[in-house]
PDB file of C-alpha atoms and ligand atoms in Angstrom:
ATOM      1  CA  UNK A 696     -37.366 -92.950-119.512  1.00 73.00           C
ATOM      2  CA  UNK A 697     -39.368 -95.275-117.740  1.00 82.00           C
ATOM      3  CA  UNK A 698     -40.404 -94.535-114.438  1.00 92.00           C
ATOM      4  CA  UNK A 699     -39.468 -97.287-111.902  1.00 96.00           C
ATOM      5  CA  UNK A 700     -42.431 -98.897-110.141  1.00 98.00           C
ATOM      6  CA  UNK A 701     -44.258-100.915-107.804  1.00 98.00           C
ATOM      7  CA  UNK A 702     -45.938-104.033-108.868  1.00 98.00           C
ATOM      8  CA  UNK A 703     -48.626-105.513-106.911  1.00 99.00           C
ATOM      9  CA  UNK A 704     -49.560-109.215-107.550  1.00 98.00           C
ATOM     10  CA  UNK A 705     -52.274-111.383-106.145  1.00 98.00           C
ATOM     11  CA  UNK A 706     -53.267-115.168-106.645  1.00 98.00           C
ATOM     12  CA  UNK A 707     -57.063-114.245-106.644  1.00 98.00           C
ATOM     13  CA  UNK A 708     -59.763-111.946-107.556  1.00 98.00           C
ATOM     14  CA  UNK A 709     -60.768-112.123-103.980  1.00 98.00           C
ATOM     15  CA  UNK A 710     -57.049-110.880-102.797  1.00 98.00           C
ATOM     16  CA  UNK A 711     -58.378-107.252-104.025  1.00 98.00           C
ATOM     17  CA  UNK A 712     -60.032-106.083-101.806  1.00 98.00           C
ATOM     18  CA  UNK A 713     -57.130-106.496 -99.228  1.00 98.00           C
ATOM     19  CA  UNK A 714     -54.387-105.371-102.112  1.00 98.00           C
ATOM     20  CA  UNK A 715     -56.398-102.190-103.132  1.00 98.00           C
ATOM     21  CA  UNK A 716     -55.069-100.573 -99.596  1.00 98.00           C
ATOM     22  CA  UNK A 717     -51.582-100.819-101.144  1.00 98.00           C
ATOM     23  CA  UNK A 718     -52.751 -99.437-104.128  1.00 98.00           C
ATOM     24  CA  UNK A 719     -54.282 -96.434-102.624  1.00 98.00           C
ATOM     25  CA  UNK A 720     -51.095 -95.349-100.279  1.00 98.00           C
ATOM     26  CA  UNK A 721     -49.226 -95.947-103.348  1.00 98.00           C
ATOM     27  CA  UNK A 722     -51.183 -93.322-105.518  1.00 98.00           C
ATOM     28  CA  UNK A 723     -51.462 -91.282-102.645  1.00 98.00           C
ATOM     29  CA  UNK A 724     -47.723 -90.815-102.500  1.00 98.00           C
ATOM     30  CA  UNK A 725     -47.788 -90.804-106.522  1.00 97.00           C
ATOM     31  CA  UNK A 726     -45.334 -93.919-106.765  1.00 98.00           C
ATOM     32  CA  UNK A 727     -45.899 -95.529-110.165  1.00 98.00           C
ATOM     33  CA  UNK A 728     -47.505 -99.023-109.728  1.00 98.00           C
ATOM     34  CA  UNK A 729     -49.098-101.613-111.606  1.00 98.00           C
ATOM     35  CA  UNK A 730     -51.956-104.541-110.509  1.00 98.00           C
ATOM     36  CA  UNK A 731     -52.277-107.864-111.826  1.00 98.00           C
ATOM     37  CA  UNK A 732     -53.426-111.310-110.941  1.00 98.00           C
ATOM     38  CA  UNK A 733     -50.950-114.245-110.882  1.00 98.00           C
ATOM     39  CA  UNK A 734     -51.904-117.272-109.619  1.00 98.00           C
ATOM     40  CA  UNK A 735     -48.781-119.824-108.913  1.00 97.00           C
ATOM     41  CA  UNK A 736     -51.371-122.653-109.410  1.00 96.00           C
ATOM     42  CA  UNK A 737     -53.920-121.476-111.872  1.00 97.00           C
ATOM     43  CA  UNK A 738     -51.680-119.301-114.096  1.00 98.00           C
ATOM     44  CA  UNK A 739     -48.142-120.618-113.776  1.00 98.00           C
ATOM     45  CA  UNK A 740     -47.309-119.696-117.136  1.00 98.00           C
ATOM     46  CA  UNK A 741     -48.580-115.977-116.623  1.00 98.00           C
ATOM     47  CA  UNK A 742     -46.312-116.332-113.611  1.00 98.00           C
ATOM     48  CA  UNK A 743     -42.940-117.174-115.139  1.00 98.00           C
ATOM     49  CA  UNK A 744     -43.465-114.625-117.736  1.00 98.00           C
ATOM     50  CA  UNK A 745     -44.108-112.047-115.366  1.00 98.00           C
ATOM     51  CA  UNK A 746     -41.078-112.637-113.155  1.00 98.00           C
ATOM     52  CA  UNK A 747     -38.960-113.178-116.100  1.00 98.00           C
ATOM     53  CA  UNK A 748     -39.464-109.626-117.600  1.00 98.00           C
ATOM     54  CA  UNK A 749     -39.815-107.708-113.827  1.00 98.00           C
ATOM     55  CA  UNK A 750     -36.645-106.223-113.950  1.00 98.00           C
ATOM     56  CA  UNK A 751     -37.236-104.934-117.937  1.00 97.00           C
ATOM     57  CA  UNK A 752     -40.102-103.482-116.680  1.00 98.00           C
ATOM     58  CA  UNK A 753     -38.888-101.249-114.417  1.00 98.00           C
ATOM     59  CA  UNK A 754     -40.325-103.258-111.273  1.00 98.00           C
ATOM     60  CA  UNK A 755     -38.106-102.130-108.122  1.00 98.00           C
ATOM     61  CA  UNK A 756     -40.221-103.713-105.678  1.00 98.00           C
ATOM     62  CA  UNK A 757     -43.077-106.685-105.748  1.00 99.00           C
ATOM     63  CA  UNK A 758     -45.926-106.540-103.310  1.00 99.00           C
ATOM     64  CA  UNK A 759     -47.288-110.051-103.549  1.00 98.00           C
ATOM     65  CA  UNK A 760     -50.431-110.909-101.741  1.00 98.00           C
ATOM     66  CA  UNK A 761     -51.954-114.356-101.187  1.00 98.00           C
ATOM     67  CA  UNK A 762     -53.980-116.692 -99.117  1.00 98.00           C
ATOM     68  CA  UNK A 763     -54.075-120.308 -98.035  1.00 97.00           C
ATOM     69  CA  UNK A 764     -51.131-122.394 -99.400  1.00 96.00           C
ATOM     70  CA  UNK A 765     -49.767-118.596-100.056  1.00 98.00           C
ATOM     71  CA  UNK A 766     -46.780-119.753-102.591  1.00 97.00           C
ATOM     72  CA  UNK A 767     -47.039-116.775-104.929  1.00 98.00           C
ATOM     73  CA  UNK A 768     -44.448-114.821-102.832  1.00 98.00           C
ATOM     74  CA  UNK A 769     -42.009-117.566-102.879  1.00 98.00           C
ATOM     75  CA  UNK A 770     -42.584-118.525-106.533  1.00 98.00           C
ATOM     76  CA  UNK A 771     -41.793-114.996-107.847  1.00 98.00           C
ATOM     77  CA  UNK A 772     -38.972-114.347-105.592  1.00 98.00           C
ATOM     78  CA  UNK A 773     -37.527-117.380-106.939  1.00 98.00           C
ATOM     79  CA  UNK A 774     -37.630-116.465-110.638  1.00 98.00           C
ATOM     80  CA  UNK A 775     -36.170-112.703-110.098  1.00 98.00           C
ATOM     81  CA  UNK A 776     -33.902-110.944-107.374  1.00 98.00           C
ATOM     82  CA  UNK A 777     -36.399-107.807-107.353  1.00 98.00           C
ATOM     83  CA  UNK A 778     -37.470-107.441-103.457  1.00 98.00           C
ATOM     84  CA  UNK A 779     -40.434-109.565-102.664  1.00 98.00           C
ATOM     85  CA  UNK A 780     -42.700-108.185-100.074  1.00 98.00           C
ATOM     86  CA  UNK A 781     -45.617-110.761 -98.998  1.00 98.00           C
ATOM     87  CA  UNK A 782     -48.989-110.161 -98.026  1.00 98.00           C
ATOM     88  CA  UNK A 783     -50.821-112.897 -95.997  1.00 98.00           C
ATOM     89  CA  UNK A 784     -54.307-113.133 -96.686  1.00 98.00           C
ATOM     90  CA  UNK A 785     -56.889-113.507 -94.193  1.00 98.00           C
ATOM     91  CA  UNK A 786     -58.167-116.537 -95.276  1.00 96.00           C
ATOM     92  CA  UNK A 787     -61.799-118.239 -94.827  1.00 93.00           C
ATOM     93  CA  UNK A 788     -60.830-121.522 -93.012  1.00 93.00           C
ATOM     94  CA  UNK A 789     -57.656-120.333 -90.636  1.00 97.00           C
ATOM     95  CA  UNK A 790     -57.927-116.532 -90.223  1.00 97.00           C
ATOM     96  CA  UNK A 791     -54.684-116.102 -92.395  1.00 98.00           C
ATOM     97  CA  UNK A 792     -52.637-118.213 -89.972  1.00 98.00           C
ATOM     98  CA  UNK A 793     -51.735-120.755 -92.788  1.00 98.00           C
ATOM     99  CA  UNK A 794     -50.912-117.787 -95.351  1.00 98.00           C
ATOM    100  CA  UNK A 795     -48.534-116.133 -92.897  1.00 98.00           C
ATOM    101  CA  UNK A 796     -46.904-119.379 -91.973  1.00 98.00           C
ATOM    102  CA  UNK A 797     -46.593-120.309 -95.747  1.00 98.00           C
ATOM    103  CA  UNK A 798     -45.011-116.901 -96.602  1.00 98.00           C
ATOM    104  CA  UNK A 799     -42.737-116.487 -93.175  1.00 98.00           C
ATOM    105  CA  UNK A 800     -41.245-119.961 -93.441  1.00 97.00           C
ATOM    106  CA  UNK A 801     -39.425-119.470 -96.509  1.00 96.00           C
ATOM    107  CA  UNK A 802     -36.168-121.941 -96.635  1.00 96.00           C
ATOM    108  CA  UNK A 803     -32.576-120.753 -96.516  1.00 98.00           C
ATOM    109  CA  UNK A 804     -31.582-118.879-100.102  1.00 98.00           C
ATOM    110  CA  UNK A 805     -34.715-117.609-101.451  1.00 98.00           C
ATOM    111  CA  UNK A 806     -35.688-114.623 -98.927  1.00 97.00           C
ATOM    112  CA  UNK A 807     -39.252-113.087 -99.004  1.00 98.00           C
ATOM    113  CA  UNK A 808     -40.287-110.284 -96.761  1.00 98.00           C
ATOM    114  CA  UNK A 809     -43.284-111.271 -94.706  1.00 98.00           C
ATOM    115  CA  UNK A 810     -45.833-108.463 -93.401  1.00 98.00           C
ATOM    116  CA  UNK A 811     -48.943-108.896 -91.102  1.00 98.00           C
ATOM    117  CA  UNK A 812     -51.885-110.776 -92.022  1.00 98.00           C
ATOM    118  CA  UNK A 813     -54.630-108.862 -94.186  1.00 98.00           C
ATOM    119  CA  UNK A 814     -55.371-105.095 -94.419  1.00 98.00           C
ATOM    120  CA  UNK A 815     -52.748-104.066 -91.875  1.00 98.00           C
ATOM    121  CA  UNK A 816     -50.128-106.136 -94.090  1.00 98.00           C
ATOM    122  CA  UNK A 817     -51.238-104.576 -97.370  1.00 98.00           C
ATOM    123  CA  UNK A 818     -50.638-100.656 -95.945  1.00 98.00           C
ATOM    124  CA  UNK A 819     -47.447-101.662 -94.259  1.00 98.00           C
ATOM    125  CA  UNK A 820     -46.066-103.374 -97.561  1.00 99.00           C
ATOM    126  CA  UNK A 821     -46.473-100.414 -99.460  1.00 98.00           C
ATOM    127  CA  UNK A 822     -45.376 -98.134 -97.011  1.00 98.00           C
ATOM    128  CA  UNK A 823     -42.291-100.261 -96.761  1.00 98.00           C
ATOM    129  CA  UNK A 824     -41.899 -99.732-100.503  1.00 98.00           C
ATOM    130  CA  UNK A 825     -42.220 -96.203-100.144  1.00 98.00           C
ATOM    131  CA  UNK A 826     -39.267 -96.115 -97.645  1.00 98.00           C
ATOM    132  CA  UNK A 827     -36.968 -98.197-100.031  1.00 98.00           C
ATOM    133  CA  UNK A 828     -37.961 -95.360-102.746  1.00 98.00           C
ATOM    134  CA  UNK A 829     -37.130 -92.705-100.309  1.00 98.00           C
ATOM    135  CA  UNK A 830     -33.626 -93.904 -99.993  1.00 97.00           C
ATOM    136  CA  UNK A 831     -32.909 -92.067-103.826  1.00 95.00           C
ATOM    137  CA  UNK A 832     -35.979 -89.825-103.565  1.00 97.00           C
ATOM    138  CA  UNK A 833     -35.761 -86.831-101.351  1.00 98.00           C
ATOM    139  CA  UNK A 834     -39.557 -85.666-102.338  1.00 98.00           C
ATOM    140  CA  UNK A 835     -40.719 -89.206-101.470  1.00 98.00           C
ATOM    141  CA  UNK A 836     -38.755 -89.075 -98.009  1.00 98.00           C
ATOM    142  CA  UNK A 837     -40.420 -85.746 -97.204  1.00 98.00           C
ATOM    143  CA  UNK A 838     -43.896 -86.954 -98.098  1.00 98.00           C
ATOM    144  CA  UNK A 839     -43.384 -90.067 -95.787  1.00 98.00           C
ATOM    145  CA  UNK A 840     -41.596 -87.819 -92.578  1.00 98.00           C
ATOM    146  CA  UNK A 841     -44.877 -85.453 -93.303  1.00 98.00           C
ATOM    147  CA  UNK A 842     -46.996 -88.985 -93.509  1.00 98.00           C
ATOM    148  CA  UNK A 843     -45.507 -90.065 -90.191  1.00 98.00           C
ATOM    149  CA  UNK A 844     -46.015 -86.474 -88.372  1.00 98.00           C
ATOM    150  CA  UNK A 845     -49.791 -86.736 -89.136  1.00 97.00           C
ATOM    151  CA  UNK A 846     -49.886 -90.348 -87.783  1.00 97.00           C
ATOM    152  CA  UNK A 847     -48.473 -89.414 -84.576  1.00 97.00           C
ATOM    153  CA  UNK A 848     -50.587 -86.181 -84.438  1.00 96.00           C
ATOM    154  CA  UNK A 849     -53.783 -88.392 -84.972  1.00 96.00           C
ATOM    155  CA  UNK A 850     -53.200 -90.348 -81.728  1.00 95.00           C
ATOM    156  CA  UNK A 851     -55.104 -88.431 -78.935  1.00 94.00           C
ATOM    157  CA  UNK A 852     -53.144 -88.441 -75.395  1.00 95.00           C
ATOM    158  CA  UNK A 853     -56.913 -88.843 -73.814  1.00 93.00           C
ATOM    159  CA  UNK A 854     -59.250 -91.470 -74.768  1.00 90.00           C
ATOM    160  CA  UNK A 855     -62.754 -90.755 -76.356  1.00 87.00           C
ATOM    161  CA  UNK A 856     -65.055 -91.762 -73.906  1.00 86.00           C
ATOM    162  CA  UNK A 857     -67.889 -93.053 -76.262  1.00 76.00           C
ATOM    163  CA  UNK A 858     -68.859 -95.920 -74.345  1.00 67.00           C
ATOM    164  CA  UNK A 859     -69.883 -93.730 -71.542  1.00 65.00           C
ATOM    165  CA  UNK A 860     -72.125 -91.815 -73.916  1.00 64.00           C
ATOM    166  CA  UNK A 861     -73.556 -94.970 -75.178  1.00 66.00           C
ATOM    167  CA  UNK A 862     -74.382 -96.059 -71.671  1.00 67.00           C
ATOM    168  CA  UNK A 863     -76.219 -93.060 -71.089  1.00 67.00           C
ATOM    169  CA  UNK A 864     -78.198 -93.330 -73.926  1.00 66.00           C
ATOM    170  CA  UNK A 865     -79.342 -96.762 -72.571  1.00 61.00           C
TER     171      UNK A 865
HETATM  172  C1  RP5 B 971     -55.086-118.242-103.477  1.00 81.78           C
HETATM  173  O1  RP5 B 971     -56.449-118.629-102.807  1.00 81.78           O
HETATM  174  C2  RP5 B 971     -55.524-116.819-103.429  1.00 81.78           C
HETATM  175  O2  RP5 B 971     -54.237-115.885-103.266  1.00 81.78           O
HETATM  176  C3  RP5 B 971     -56.509-116.337-102.636  1.00 81.78           C
HETATM  177  O3  RP5 B 971     -55.952-115.746-101.374  1.00 81.78           O
HETATM  178  C4  RP5 B 971     -57.013-117.880-102.145  1.00 81.78           C
HETATM  179  C5  RP5 B 971     -58.064-118.194-102.500  1.00 81.78           C
HETATM  180  O4  RP5 B 971     -58.648-117.847-103.679  1.00 81.78           O
HETATM  181  P1  RP5 B 971     -59.965-117.915-104.355  1.00 81.78           P
HETATM  182  O5  RP5 B 971     -60.546-119.471-104.239  1.00 81.78           O
HETATM  183  O6  RP5 B 971     -60.597-117.244-103.687  1.00 81.78           O
HETATM  184  O7  RP5 B 971     -59.941-117.733-105.871  1.00 81.78           O
HETATM  185  O8  RP5 B 971     -54.109-118.574-104.571  1.00 81.78           O
END
């Protein structure tokens, strides 16, 4: 039986440095995943083929990262009922605000979830996909609880006073 998987797609090679953070987290949780470059405007036929075969390919969640006009998440969502998690890429000209507004402002009817701009968004999209998988998989659910415990433990009560050390060195 084929394993359920998360598919990570991005509009360009230049998006990889952001989206690789999503892949890292999915791999840490041993969730099957695949990664592809699919551009809504540069490779529209690839986009169509991908979206039409996604269900058959056991994809349960799609993480779609795009920058600028950022129509990839919405276009994919229009061609499949698989949930699409949109990650706005931090663009050069507008720091990703253009990508964010483009993805978040989907008109009524074809929804896409929208995450934070850039690295936090890529990581949170992976964690969100993991939450969805955790609904039906006890082991993933236990791992996610442990992950969150570690996150909590990593936050110290007292801040490190590094700035003081730096001042003393001057
Ligand atoms: C979008 O245009 C991509 O998602 C990327 O974020 C942006 C810029 O692409 P490149 O010009 O770097 O290929 O399609």
